[in-house]
Tab-separated table of C-alpha atoms in Angstrom:
chain	number	residue	atom	x	y	z
A	1	MET	CA	-4.344	-13.347	-17.586
A	2	SER	CA	-5.444	-9.984	-18.813
A	3	SER	CA	-8.970	-8.713	-19.323
A	4	ASP	CA	-10.422	-6.346	-21.937
A	5	PRO	CA	-7.716	-3.732	-22.686
A	6	ASN	CA	-10.233	-1.411	-24.310
A	7	ARG	CA	-12.246	-0.809	-21.163
A	8	PRO	CA	-11.435	2.703	-19.893
A	9	PRO	CA	-9.876	2.849	-16.406
A	10	THR	CA	-11.883	4.315	-13.552
A	11	THR	CA	-10.688	6.358	-10.630
A	12	ARG	CA	-10.054	3.519	-8.237
A	13	SER	CA	-8.931	1.098	-10.929
A	14	ALA	CA	-6.213	3.603	-11.768
A	15	ALA	CA	-4.878	2.960	-8.268
A	16	LYS	CA	-4.850	-0.800	-8.461
A	17	ALA	CA	-6.319	-2.502	-11.543
A	18	ARG	CA	-5.244	-2.534	-15.179
A	19	ARG	CA	-1.560	-2.842	-14.447
A	20	ARG	CA	0.493	-4.629	-17.034
A	21	ARG	CA	1.722	-7.988	-15.951
A	22	LEU	CA	5.457	-8.198	-15.688
A	23	PRO	CA	7.048	-11.298	-17.214
A	24	GLY	CA	7.543	-14.097	-14.729
A	25	ALA	CA	11.038	-14.282	-13.435
A	26	ALA	CA	13.069	-17.148	-14.832
A	27	ALA	CA	14.446	-19.731	-12.475
A	28	SER	CA	17.776	-18.764	-10.984
A	29	ALA	CA	20.596	-21.311	-11.120
A	30	ALA	CA	22.202	-21.909	-7.739
A	31	ALA	CA	25.966	-21.929	-7.722
A	32	LEU	CA	27.565	-24.832	-5.930
A	33	LEU	CA	30.868	-24.481	-4.177
A	34	THR	CA	33.176	-27.420	-4.502
A	35	GLY	CA	36.269	-28.065	-2.608
A	36	GLY	CA	38.806	-30.845	-2.788
A	37	ALA	CA	40.430	-32.498	0.133
A	38	VAL	CA	44.029	-31.477	0.619
A	39	LEU	CA	46.554	-34.174	1.325
A	40	ALA	CA	49.740	-33.101	2.980
A	41	LEU	CA	52.663	-35.461	3.061
A	42	VAL	CA	54.962	-34.694	5.908
A	43	THR	CA	58.366	-36.321	6.131
A	44	CYS	CA	59.564	-36.881	9.637
A	45	THR	CA	62.126	-39.068	11.399
A	46	ALA	CA	59.641	-41.889	11.606
A	47	PRO	CA	58.875	-43.301	8.159
A	48	ALA	CA	55.197	-42.411	8.223
A	49	LEU	CA	52.827	-40.457	6.031
A	50	ALA	CA	50.526	-37.894	7.660
A	51	VAL	CA	47.321	-37.166	5.791
A	52	ALA	CA	45.610	-33.867	6.525
A	53	PRO	CA	41.910	-34.156	7.306
A	54	ALA	CA	39.548	-33.507	4.428
A	55	ALA	CA	37.993	-30.050	4.230
A	56	ALA	CA	34.485	-29.741	5.567
A	57	PRO	CA	31.847	-30.146	2.857
A	58	ALA	CA	30.455	-26.918	1.456
A	59	PRO	CA	27.065	-25.885	2.821
A	60	ALA	CA	24.051	-26.681	0.701
A	61	PRO	CA	22.903	-23.779	-1.441
A	62	ALA	CA	19.877	-21.794	-0.348
A	63	PRO	CA	16.609	-22.737	-2.068
A	64	ALA	CA	15.860	-20.779	-5.220
A	65	PRO	CA	13.155	-18.103	-4.919
A	66	GLY	CA	9.707	-19.656	-4.845
A	67	GLU	CA	10.978	-23.205	-4.254
A	68	LYS	CA	9.707	-23.395	-0.691
A	69	ILE	CA	6.350	-21.963	-1.735
A	70	ALA	CA	5.955	-24.427	-4.602
A	71	GLU	CA	6.811	-27.344	-2.332
A	72	ALA	CA	4.175	-26.232	0.187
A	73	LEU	CA	1.572	-25.831	-2.565
A	74	THR	CA	1.939	-29.497	-3.476
A	75	LYS	CA	0.449	-30.291	-0.065
A	76	SER	CA	-2.129	-27.496	0.281
A	77	PRO	CA	-3.569	-24.918	-2.153
A	78	VAL	CA	-2.866	-22.174	0.384
A	79	TYR	CA	0.569	-20.859	1.349
A	80	VAL	CA	0.782	-18.099	3.960
A	81	ASP	CA	4.027	-16.546	5.135
A	82	PRO	CA	4.567	-16.893	8.904
A	83	SER	CA	4.445	-13.106	9.300
A	84	TYR	CA	0.832	-13.163	8.085
A	85	ALA	CA	-0.085	-16.445	9.765
A	86	ALA	CA	0.225	-14.882	13.221
A	87	SER	CA	-3.026	-12.932	12.935
A	88	ALA	CA	-3.926	-11.784	9.408
A	89	VAL	CA	-4.529	-15.310	8.090
A	90	PRO	CA	-4.275	-17.700	11.053
A	91	PRO	CA	-4.058	-21.480	10.550
A	92	ALA	CA	-7.801	-21.962	11.058
A	93	ARG	CA	-8.581	-19.498	8.253
A	94	GLN	CA	-5.977	-21.148	6.043
A	95	LYS	CA	-7.791	-24.464	6.428
A	96	GLU	CA	-11.113	-22.785	5.643
A	97	LEU	CA	-9.649	-21.293	2.475
A	98	ALA	CA	-8.211	-24.671	1.460
A	99	ARG	CA	-11.606	-26.350	1.922
A	100	GLN	CA	-13.320	-23.568	-0.030
A	101	ILE	CA	-10.846	-23.926	-2.913
A	102	ASP	CA	-11.123	-27.732	-2.955
A	103	ALA	CA	-14.898	-27.420	-3.201
A	104	THR	CA	-14.642	-25.289	-6.352
A	105	GLY	CA	-12.792	-27.958	-8.294
A	106	LEU	CA	-10.729	-25.192	-9.904
A	107	PRO	CA	-6.906	-25.030	-10.091
A	108	ILE	CA	-6.751	-22.145	-7.606
A	109	LYS	CA	-3.738	-21.612	-5.395
A	110	VAL	CA	-3.160	-18.831	-2.878
A	111	VAL	CA	0.222	-17.294	-2.031
A	112	LEU	CA	0.157	-14.608	0.654
A	113	VAL	CA	3.635	-13.277	1.406
A	114	PRO	CA	4.884	-9.759	2.218
A	115	LEU	CA	6.441	-8.033	-0.783
A	116	ALA	CA	8.976	-5.202	-0.693
A	117	LYS	CA	11.381	-3.585	-3.099
A	118	GLY	CA	14.698	-5.387	-3.087
A	119	ASP	CA	13.322	-8.791	-2.087
A	120	ALA	CA	13.539	-11.904	-4.254
A	121	TYR	CA	10.610	-10.618	-6.325
A	122	ASP	CA	11.513	-6.914	-6.156
A	123	GLY	CA	8.184	-6.224	-4.487
A	124	GLU	CA	6.206	-7.153	-7.619
A	125	ALA	CA	3.163	-9.420	-7.397
A	126	ASP	CA	3.483	-10.370	-11.065
A	127	THR	CA	7.088	-11.467	-10.580
A	128	LEU	CA	6.100	-13.535	-7.538
A	129	ALA	CA	3.310	-15.182	-9.529
A	130	GLY	CA	5.590	-15.932	-12.459
A	131	VAL	CA	8.278	-17.475	-10.265
A	132	VAL	CA	5.777	-19.627	-8.371
A	133	ARG	CA	4.262	-20.794	-11.644
A	134	ASP	CA	7.685	-21.781	-12.960
A	135	ARG	CA	8.477	-23.689	-9.786
A	136	LEU	CA	5.135	-25.504	-9.926
A	137	LYS	CA	5.748	-26.466	-13.559
A	138	ASP	CA	9.114	-27.897	-12.546
A	139	ARG	CA	7.375	-30.045	-9.954
A	140	ALA	CA	4.562	-31.227	-12.250
A	141	PRO	CA	6.167	-32.718	-15.375
A	142	SER	CA	4.080	-34.241	-18.096
A	143	ALA	CA	4.184	-37.890	-19.154
A	144	ASP	CA	7.437	-37.403	-21.069
A	145	ARG	CA	8.973	-35.671	-18.001
A	146	THR	CA	8.896	-32.198	-19.607
A	147	PRO	CA	6.969	-29.378	-17.924
A	148	SER	CA	3.675	-28.517	-19.550
A	149	PRO	CA	3.568	-24.807	-20.368
A	150	ASP	CA	-0.213	-24.777	-20.825
A	151	SER	CA	-1.324	-26.201	-17.487
A	152	ASP	CA	-4.314	-24.346	-16.084
A	153	LEU	CA	-3.414	-22.299	-13.021
A	154	ILE	CA	-5.138	-19.554	-11.080
A	155	LEU	CA	-2.994	-17.743	-8.523
A	156	LEU	CA	-4.171	-15.288	-5.891
A	157	THR	CA	-1.265	-13.367	-4.377
A	158	THR	CA	-0.632	-10.378	-2.195
A	159	ASP	CA	-0.221	-7.049	-3.963
A	160	GLY	CA	3.215	-5.449	-3.806
A	161	GLU	CA	1.821	-1.929	-4.091
A	162	PHE	CA	-1.092	-2.387	-1.677
A	163	PRO	CA	-0.154	-5.007	0.956
A	164	GLY	CA	-3.763	-5.258	2.153
A	165	SER	CA	-5.004	-6.304	-1.305
A	166	VAL	CA	-4.983	-9.422	-3.446
A	167	ARG	CA	-3.999	-9.812	-7.090
A	168	GLY	CA	-5.379	-12.347	-9.545
A	169	HIS	CA	-3.235	-14.199	-12.099
A	170	GLU	CA	-4.305	-16.866	-14.550
A	171	TRP	CA	-2.762	-19.108	-17.180
A	172	PRO	CA	-2.917	-19.844	-20.040
A	173	GLY	CA	-5.790	-17.410	-20.717
A	174	ASP	CA	-8.443	-15.666	-18.636
A	175	ALA	CA	-11.307	-18.146	-18.832
A	176	HIS	CA	-12.074	-17.696	-15.132
A	177	GLN	CA	-11.529	-13.900	-15.147
A	178	ALA	CA	-9.266	-14.124	-12.096
A	179	GLU	CA	-7.646	-10.715	-12.541
A	180	ASP	CA	-10.978	-8.912	-12.812
A	181	ALA	CA	-12.382	-10.955	-9.927
A	182	ALA	CA	-9.598	-9.827	-7.583
A	183	ASN	CA	-9.899	-6.227	-8.762
A	184	ALA	CA	-13.675	-6.308	-8.241
A	185	VAL	CA	-13.205	-7.482	-4.665
A	186	ASP	CA	-10.745	-4.637	-4.133
A	187	LEU	CA	-13.440	-2.120	-5.095
A	188	MET	CA	-16.232	-3.471	-2.884
A	189	ASP	CA	-17.107	-0.880	-0.246
A	190	GLU	CA	-18.266	-3.539	2.188
A	191	LEU	CA	-14.767	-5.061	2.089
A	192	ASP	CA	-12.803	-1.817	2.310
A	193	ASP	CA	-11.438	-2.718	5.744
A	194	ALA	CA	-11.661	-6.486	5.407
A	195	SER	CA	-8.843	-8.798	6.409
A	196	LEU	CA	-6.556	-10.407	3.871
A	197	ALA	CA	-8.267	-13.726	4.567
A	198	ASP	CA	-11.731	-12.276	3.868
A	199	LEU	CA	-10.561	-10.599	0.650
A	200	THR	CA	-9.050	-13.866	-0.560
A	201	ALA	CA	-12.177	-15.849	0.284
A	202	GLU	CA	-14.379	-13.388	-1.597
A	203	ALA	CA	-12.041	-13.487	-4.601
A	204	VAL	CA	-12.322	-17.278	-4.676
A	205	THR	CA	-16.118	-16.943	-4.578
A	206	VAL	CA	-16.191	-14.528	-7.524
A	207	ILE	CA	-13.772	-16.710	-9.504
A	208	GLU	CA	-15.989	-19.734	-8.883
A	209	ARG	CA	-19.036	-17.819	-10.152
A	210	GLY	CA	-17.085	-16.987	-13.303
A	211	ASN	CA	-18.405	-13.424	-13.502
A	212	GLY	CA	-15.306	-11.488	-12.466
A	213	THR	CA	-15.461	-9.072	-15.397
A	214	ALA	CA	-19.161	-8.322	-14.894
A	215	GLU	CA	-18.604	-7.827	-11.155
A	216	TYR	CA	-15.651	-5.563	-11.846
A	217	GLU	CA	-17.718	-3.397	-14.190
A	218	LYS	CA	-20.532	-3.299	-11.640
A	219	GLN	CA	-18.205	-2.101	-8.895
A	220	THR	CA	-16.539	0.539	-11.068
A	221	LYS	CA	-19.961	1.862	-12.069
A	222	LYS	CA	-20.947	2.144	-8.409
A	223	LEU	CA	-17.706	3.995	-7.698
A	224	ASP	CA	-18.281	6.438	-10.550
A	225	GLU	CA	-21.820	7.115	-9.361
A	226	SER	CA	-20.620	7.658	-5.807
A	227	LEU	CA	-17.969	10.149	-6.891
A	228	ALA	CA	-20.454	11.982	-9.112
A	229	GLU	CA	-22.865	12.230	-6.185
A	230	HIS	CA	-20.169	13.739	-3.967
A	231	ARG	CA	-19.242	16.262	-6.640
A	232	GLY	CA	-22.877	17.267	-7.030
A	233	ALA	CA	-23.342	17.629	-3.292
A	234	GLY	CA	-20.286	19.858	-3.091
A	235	SER	CA	-21.436	22.130	-5.906
A	236	ASP	CA	-24.898	22.855	-4.462
A	237	GLY	CA	-23.607	23.762	-1.018
A	238	LYS	CA	-24.632	20.487	0.631
A	239	GLY	CA	-21.209	18.830	0.550
A	240	GLY	CA	-18.275	18.934	2.864
A	241	ASP	CA	-17.014	22.331	1.657
A	242	SER	CA	-19.591	24.499	3.372
A	243	GLY	CA	-18.820	25.999	6.704
A	244	ALA	CA	-22.140	27.787	7.158
A	245	ASP	CA	-24.239	24.652	7.430
A	246	GLY	CA	-21.820	22.971	9.765
A	247	ASN	CA	-20.683	20.236	7.404
A	248	ASN	CA	-17.177	21.633	7.320
A	249	ALA	CA	-17.044	22.298	11.030
A	250	PRO	CA	-14.474	20.083	12.695
A	251	PRO	CA	-15.773	17.000	14.473
A	252	TRP	CA	-15.894	17.717	18.182
A	253	ALA	CA	-13.618	14.718	18.733
A	254	LEU	CA	-10.935	16.383	16.661
A	255	ILE	CA	-11.301	19.727	18.443
A	256	THR	CA	-10.815	17.934	21.737
A	257	ALA	CA	-7.873	16.018	20.316
A	258	ILE	CA	-6.089	19.213	19.358
A	259	ALA	CA	-5.902	20.373	22.960
A	260	LEU	CA	-6.144	17.185	24.981
A	261	PRO	CA	-5.434	14.135	22.850
A	262	ALA	CA	-5.003	11.775	25.743
A	263	LEU	CA	-8.289	12.871	27.347
A	264	ALA	CA	-10.102	12.671	24.008
A	265	LEU	CA	-8.876	9.129	23.444
A	266	ALA	CA	-10.180	8.087	26.855
A	267	LEU	CA	-13.603	9.752	26.560
A	268	LEU	CA	-14.528	9.217	22.929
A	269	THR	CA	-14.121	5.478	22.603
A	270	PRO	CA	-17.744	4.728	21.541
A	271	PHE	CA	-17.697	7.454	18.886
A	272	LEU	CA	-14.335	6.363	17.512
A	273	VAL	CA	-15.388	2.712	17.410
A	274	ARG	CA	-18.455	3.603	15.351
A	275	SER	CA	-16.461	5.899	13.073
A	276	ALA	CA	-13.447	3.734	12.258
A	277	ARG	CA	-13.292	0.024	11.634
A	278	ARG	CA	-10.050	-1.744	12.406
A	279	ARG	CA	-8.369	-3.826	9.790
A	280	SER	CA	-8.181	-7.361	11.069
A	281	GLY	CA	-4.599	-8.502	11.413
A	282	SER	CA	-3.111	-5.092	10.746
A	283	ALA	CA	-0.281	-5.737	13.190
A	284	ALA	CA	1.130	-8.415	10.915
A	285	ALA	CA	1.505	-6.236	7.852
A	286	PRO	CA	3.072	-2.815	7.241
A	287	PHE	CA	0.559	0.010	7.586
A	288	THR	CA	-0.981	1.336	4.402
A	289	LEU	CA	-3.886	3.704	4.075
A	290	PRO	CA	-7.024	2.049	2.671
A	291	ARG	CA	-7.113	1.708	-1.087
A	292	ALA	CA	-10.159	3.950	-1.427
A	293	VAL	CA	-8.289	6.898	0.075
A	294	PHE	CA	-5.777	7.143	-2.733
A	295	ALA	CA	-8.288	6.160	-5.403
A	296	ALA	CA	-10.557	9.043	-4.423
A	297	ALA	CA	-7.564	11.363	-4.263
A	298	ARG	CA	-6.536	10.513	-7.801
A	299	ALA	CA	-10.001	11.584	-8.923
A	300	ALA	CA	-9.271	14.945	-7.277
A	301	ASP	CA	-12.598	14.652	-5.460
A	302	GLU	CA	-11.860	16.916	-2.554
A	303	ALA	CA	-15.099	16.313	-0.677
A	304	GLU	CA	-14.562	12.565	-0.767
A	305	LEU	CA	-10.917	12.884	0.221
A	306	ARG	CA	-11.886	15.110	3.138
A	307	ARG	CA	-14.336	12.522	4.396
A	308	ARG	CA	-11.776	9.755	4.057
A	309	ALA	CA	-9.074	11.792	5.765
A	310	GLU	CA	-11.396	12.419	8.692
A	311	ALA	CA	-12.056	8.688	9.005
A	312	GLU	CA	-8.318	7.990	8.980
A	313	VAL	CA	-7.659	10.479	11.782
A	314	LEU	CA	-10.382	8.898	13.878
A	315	ALA	CA	-9.006	5.427	13.156
A	316	LEU	CA	-5.540	6.543	14.275
A	317	GLY	CA	-7.056	7.836	17.490
A	318	GLU	CA	-8.761	4.525	18.131
A	319	ALA	CA	-5.534	2.621	17.465
A	320	ALA	CA	-3.635	4.892	19.861
A	321	ARG	CA	-6.328	4.464	22.508
A	322	ALA	CA	-6.064	0.688	22.249
A	323	ALA	CA	-2.248	0.643	22.393
A	324	ASP	CA	-0.438	-0.593	25.489
A	325	ALA	CA	1.507	2.410	26.767
A	326	GLY	CA	4.135	0.226	28.375
A	327	ALA	CA	4.784	-1.754	25.202
A	328	THR	CA	4.490	1.112	22.701
A	329	PRO	CA	7.511	3.440	22.879
A	330	GLY	CA	6.147	5.584	20.078
A	331	LEU	CA	2.750	6.204	21.673
A	332	GLN	CA	3.435	9.858	22.506
A	333	ARG	CA	4.632	10.532	18.952
A	334	ALA	CA	1.466	8.891	17.676
A	335	LEU	CA	-0.644	11.114	19.930
A	336	ASP	CA	1.229	14.171	18.670
A	337	ALA	CA	0.582	13.112	15.074
A	338	TYR	CA	-3.083	12.520	15.923
A	339	ALA	CA	-3.449	16.021	17.376
A	340	ALA	CA	-1.545	17.590	14.462
A	341	ALA	CA	-3.705	15.763	11.926
A	342	GLY	CA	-6.796	17.130	13.645
A	343	THR	CA	-5.383	20.668	13.510
A	344	VAL	CA	-4.650	20.402	9.794
A	345	LEU	CA	-7.962	18.731	8.942
A	346	TYR	CA	-9.900	21.480	10.722
A	347	SER	CA	-8.213	24.176	8.634
A	348	ALA	CA	-7.593	22.180	5.447
A	349	HIS	CA	-7.946	24.272	2.320
A	350	GLY	CA	-7.492	22.094	-0.734
A	351	LEU	CA	-5.789	18.852	-1.651
A	352	PRO	CA	-2.290	19.774	-0.359
A	353	ASP	CA	-3.605	20.176	3.189
A	354	LEU	CA	-5.691	16.990	2.993
A	355	ALA	CA	-2.620	15.162	1.722
A	356	GLY	CA	-0.844	16.532	4.784
A	357	VAL	CA	-3.479	14.925	6.996
A	358	LEU	CA	-2.733	11.560	5.400
A	359	ALA	CA	1.003	12.112	5.837
A	360	LEU	CA	0.471	12.840	9.534
A	361	VAL	CA	-1.691	9.732	9.931
A	362	THR	CA	1.067	7.685	8.297
A	363	GLU	CA	3.616	9.218	10.668
A	364	GLY	CA	1.404	8.350	13.618
A	365	ARG	CA	0.840	4.786	12.473
A	366	ASP	CA	4.557	4.258	11.969
A	367	ALA	CA	5.164	5.505	15.504
A	368	LEU	CA	2.613	3.064	16.902
A	369	ASP	CA	4.014	0.145	14.915
A	370	GLY	CA	7.606	1.000	15.791
A	371	THR	CA	8.558	0.841	12.118
A	372	PRO	CA	12.332	1.434	11.822
A	373	ASP	CA	13.270	4.147	9.308
A	374	PRO	CA	9.948	4.093	7.462
A	375	LEU	CA	9.654	5.764	4.080
A	376	PRO	CA	7.116	8.615	3.981
A	377	LEU	CA	4.459	9.152	1.342
A	378	CYS	CA	5.596	9.895	-2.203
A	379	PHE	CA	7.419	13.245	-2.362
A	380	PHE	CA	6.097	14.198	-5.790
A	381	ASN	CA	2.498	13.400	-4.992
A	382	PRO	CA	1.696	12.011	-1.530
A	383	LEU	CA	-1.694	10.929	-2.852
A	384	HIS	CA	0.173	8.180	-4.704
A	385	GLY	CA	0.692	6.465	-1.360
A	386	ARG	CA	3.728	5.156	0.447
A	387	ALA	CA	7.076	5.705	-1.273
A	388	ALA	CA	8.944	2.629	-2.473
A	389	ARG	CA	12.503	3.953	-2.405
A	390	THR	CA	14.682	7.049	-2.119
A	391	ILE	CA	16.023	8.512	-5.369
A	392	PRO	CA	18.327	11.396	-6.323
A	393	TRP	CA	16.522	14.318	-7.944
A	394	ARG	CA	17.541	17.832	-8.950
A	395	PRO	CA	14.734	20.428	-9.209
A	396	LEU	CA	14.544	22.336	-12.446
A	397	GLY	CA	16.765	25.420	-12.308
A	398	HIS	CA	18.698	24.210	-9.246
A	399	ARG	CA	22.262	22.956	-9.070
A	400	ASP	CA	21.943	21.015	-5.834
A	401	GLN	CA	20.662	17.466	-5.902
A	402	LEU	CA	18.112	16.224	-3.384
A	403	HIS	CA	17.326	12.737	-2.209
A	404	VAL	CA	13.576	12.239	-2.025
A	405	SER	CA	11.230	9.317	-1.476
A	406	ALA	CA	9.178	8.299	-4.511
A	407	CYS	CA	6.468	5.822	-5.404
A	408	PRO	CA	7.268	3.298	-8.175
A	409	ALA	CA	5.556	5.348	-10.903
A	410	CYS	CA	7.338	8.593	-10.040
A	411	ALA	CA	10.689	6.849	-9.572
A	412	ARG	CA	10.286	5.269	-12.990
A	413	ALA	CA	9.403	8.627	-14.554
A	414	ILE	CA	12.520	10.250	-13.097
A	415	SER	CA	14.741	7.383	-14.257
A	416	GLU	CA	13.313	7.758	-17.769
A	417	ARG	CA	13.827	11.524	-17.661
A	418	ARG	CA	10.098	12.186	-17.720
A	419	ALA	CA	8.198	14.603	-15.510
A	420	PRO	CA	6.396	12.751	-12.703
A	421	GLU	CA	2.791	13.466	-11.824
A	422	VAL	CA	3.050	16.071	-9.067
A	423	LEU	CA	0.617	17.476	-6.546
A	424	THR	CA	-0.071	21.143	-7.257
A	425	ASP	CA	-0.983	24.088	-5.079
A	426	THR	CA	-2.442	27.506	-5.923
A	427	PRO	CA	-0.666	30.011	-3.675
A	428	SER	CA	-1.057	33.065	-5.935
A	429	PRO	CA	-4.233	35.179	-6.175
A	430	ASP	CA	-4.663	34.328	-9.839
A	431	GLY	CA	-5.144	30.665	-8.954
A	432	ARG	CA	-2.334	29.453	-11.184
A	433	PRO	CA	-1.337	25.922	-10.092
A	434	VAL	CA	2.321	25.196	-9.365
A	435	PRO	CA	4.042	22.129	-7.945
A	436	TYR	CA	3.492	22.265	-4.197
A	437	PHE	CA	7.261	22.037	-3.534
A	438	GLU	CA	7.816	25.269	-5.468
A	439	VAL	CA	5.752	27.238	-2.961
A	440	ASP	CA	7.805	29.346	-0.526
A	441	ALA	CA	8.823	27.045	2.320
A	442	GLU	CA	8.173	29.862	4.801
A	443	SER	CA	4.491	29.808	3.884
A	444	SER	CA	3.994	26.064	3.329
A	445	VAL	CA	4.922	23.360	5.793
A	446	TRP	CA	4.391	20.867	2.966
A	447	ALA	CA	6.991	22.528	0.741
A	448	ALA	CA	9.338	22.719	3.730
A	449	THR	CA	8.994	19.034	4.627
A	450	GLY	CA	8.147	17.399	1.288
A	451	TYR	CA	5.515	15.471	3.271
A	452	GLY	CA	8.380	13.807	5.130
A	453	SER	CA	11.090	13.506	2.446
A	454	LEU	CA	12.872	16.747	3.355
A	455	LEU	CA	12.960	16.333	7.114
A	456	GLY	CA	16.346	16.636	8.751
A	457	ASP	CA	18.181	13.907	10.590
A	458	ALA	CA	17.692	15.535	13.978
A	459	ALA	CA	16.133	13.188	16.523
A	460	GLY	CA	12.473	13.894	17.105
A	461	ASP	CA	11.952	15.912	13.927
A	462	GLY	CA	8.753	15.171	12.074
A	463	ILE	CA	5.764	16.722	10.363
A	464	ALA	CA	3.789	16.583	13.612
A	465	VAL	CA	6.553	18.483	15.391
A	466	ARG	CA	6.469	21.193	12.716
A	467	VAL	CA	2.684	21.504	12.915
A	468	GLY	CA	2.788	21.456	16.718
A	469	ARG	CA	5.198	24.382	16.884
A	470	GLY	CA	2.963	26.450	14.615
A	471	ASP	CA	4.518	26.093	11.146
A	472	PHE	CA	1.186	25.177	9.571
A	473	SER	CA	-0.708	28.053	11.194
A	474	ARG	CA	2.026	30.584	10.398
A	475	GLY	CA	1.854	29.522	6.771
A	476	ARG	CA	-1.783	30.545	6.860
A	477	GLY	CA	-1.119	33.939	8.373
A	478	GLY	CA	-1.725	32.731	11.892
A	479	THR	CA	-5.440	32.214	11.320
A	480	ARG	CA	-7.589	29.233	10.606
A	481	GLU	CA	-9.183	29.416	7.213
A	482	THR	CA	-12.221	27.555	6.061
A	483	ARG	CA	-13.345	26.989	2.543
A	484	GLY	CA	-16.163	29.239	1.456
């Protein structure tokens, strides 16, 4: 199920592709409760025996993980969790996918379920795939009634790290290049905001062509060329860093949003619609920033990240404009986050500020979706994306322990007593980089909030509130700075 291990990773593939497959989870044995009937003999004046009623039979054990999915896959090659079936992959699209798969003649099956840490698969796509494969083997014995370990199977599943993506798995080898096919689809610019159904359909198409590896290499080459072009544009004064030529001037929609977000949302609908495409079915899945945002960030391409951050702010504005005020209790908080993100984007000076824009967009999206107790972006490096869990951590040289939100990679590094990959800032005149959280909290709203991890429990506290009361501007000496 793996492709060429010698191919060097690219910027976006570092965000999604080339992850080692975890071993499939073994089938869990269900414990059965047994109870015996109790007979009570009661002696009374009448010579009779009274028999107590038998105890109620124990309830049937819950199905083992993956059992329901495997059963459904015996009837259709496509299984979609009800939470996705509402809008992300409706029944009509499920039937289309099933017909497309049947036409290929390949052993492709699709399993689209939400994944989260702590669930039956611990939020891991590889574990989900392994469990489903085991369950399918149990249901498809060979002639001598023993499961065949070498049955061909191609599985397309949701991605635990990026819920809006698909992962490819294949057994016993990689003859159909399923993993590379899914990763190639994930890198296609034209599908950056595509629905889960569209991504799956395109992955099936690439798998059928049998050129997943070639398509993957093609897409990574295009990405590298795009990033190199942005770097070149930035270095000759034509990129997004120049304020003199107007490229770094804030979009007029954002300037309006800073002062009058509600008015801006009402007046700028055509502009916002052209600038930000909605993800189809986004209401059915937890919000995640598009994959390209974090991939570009990992390449430290500031001009590209700035452009992506701007698009995300505009998309948040469009989502807030379309929200039903009566049915969206968090609409005002979303508007506040929208305005704060515009303020920060206008004055952003380096990756820490641009990461702050993404954190504010995430805060706004969570407010719109009504997500209860959402985890913020990764404390150690918010460009890693949404945190997976909260972990205890003690900063070097400190006695007090903090509880911060971390992505899987950073949480694993801390548990293994390794230094996580942290976002750095350069607050001193000599330009020496330091971890952003070591900057004086009085001069950095990001150090003070940990991009959401260090916020207090007070009701209404948030990054947008801090920016709105002037913490971001005060950290910059009360003036707006632009990059020169």
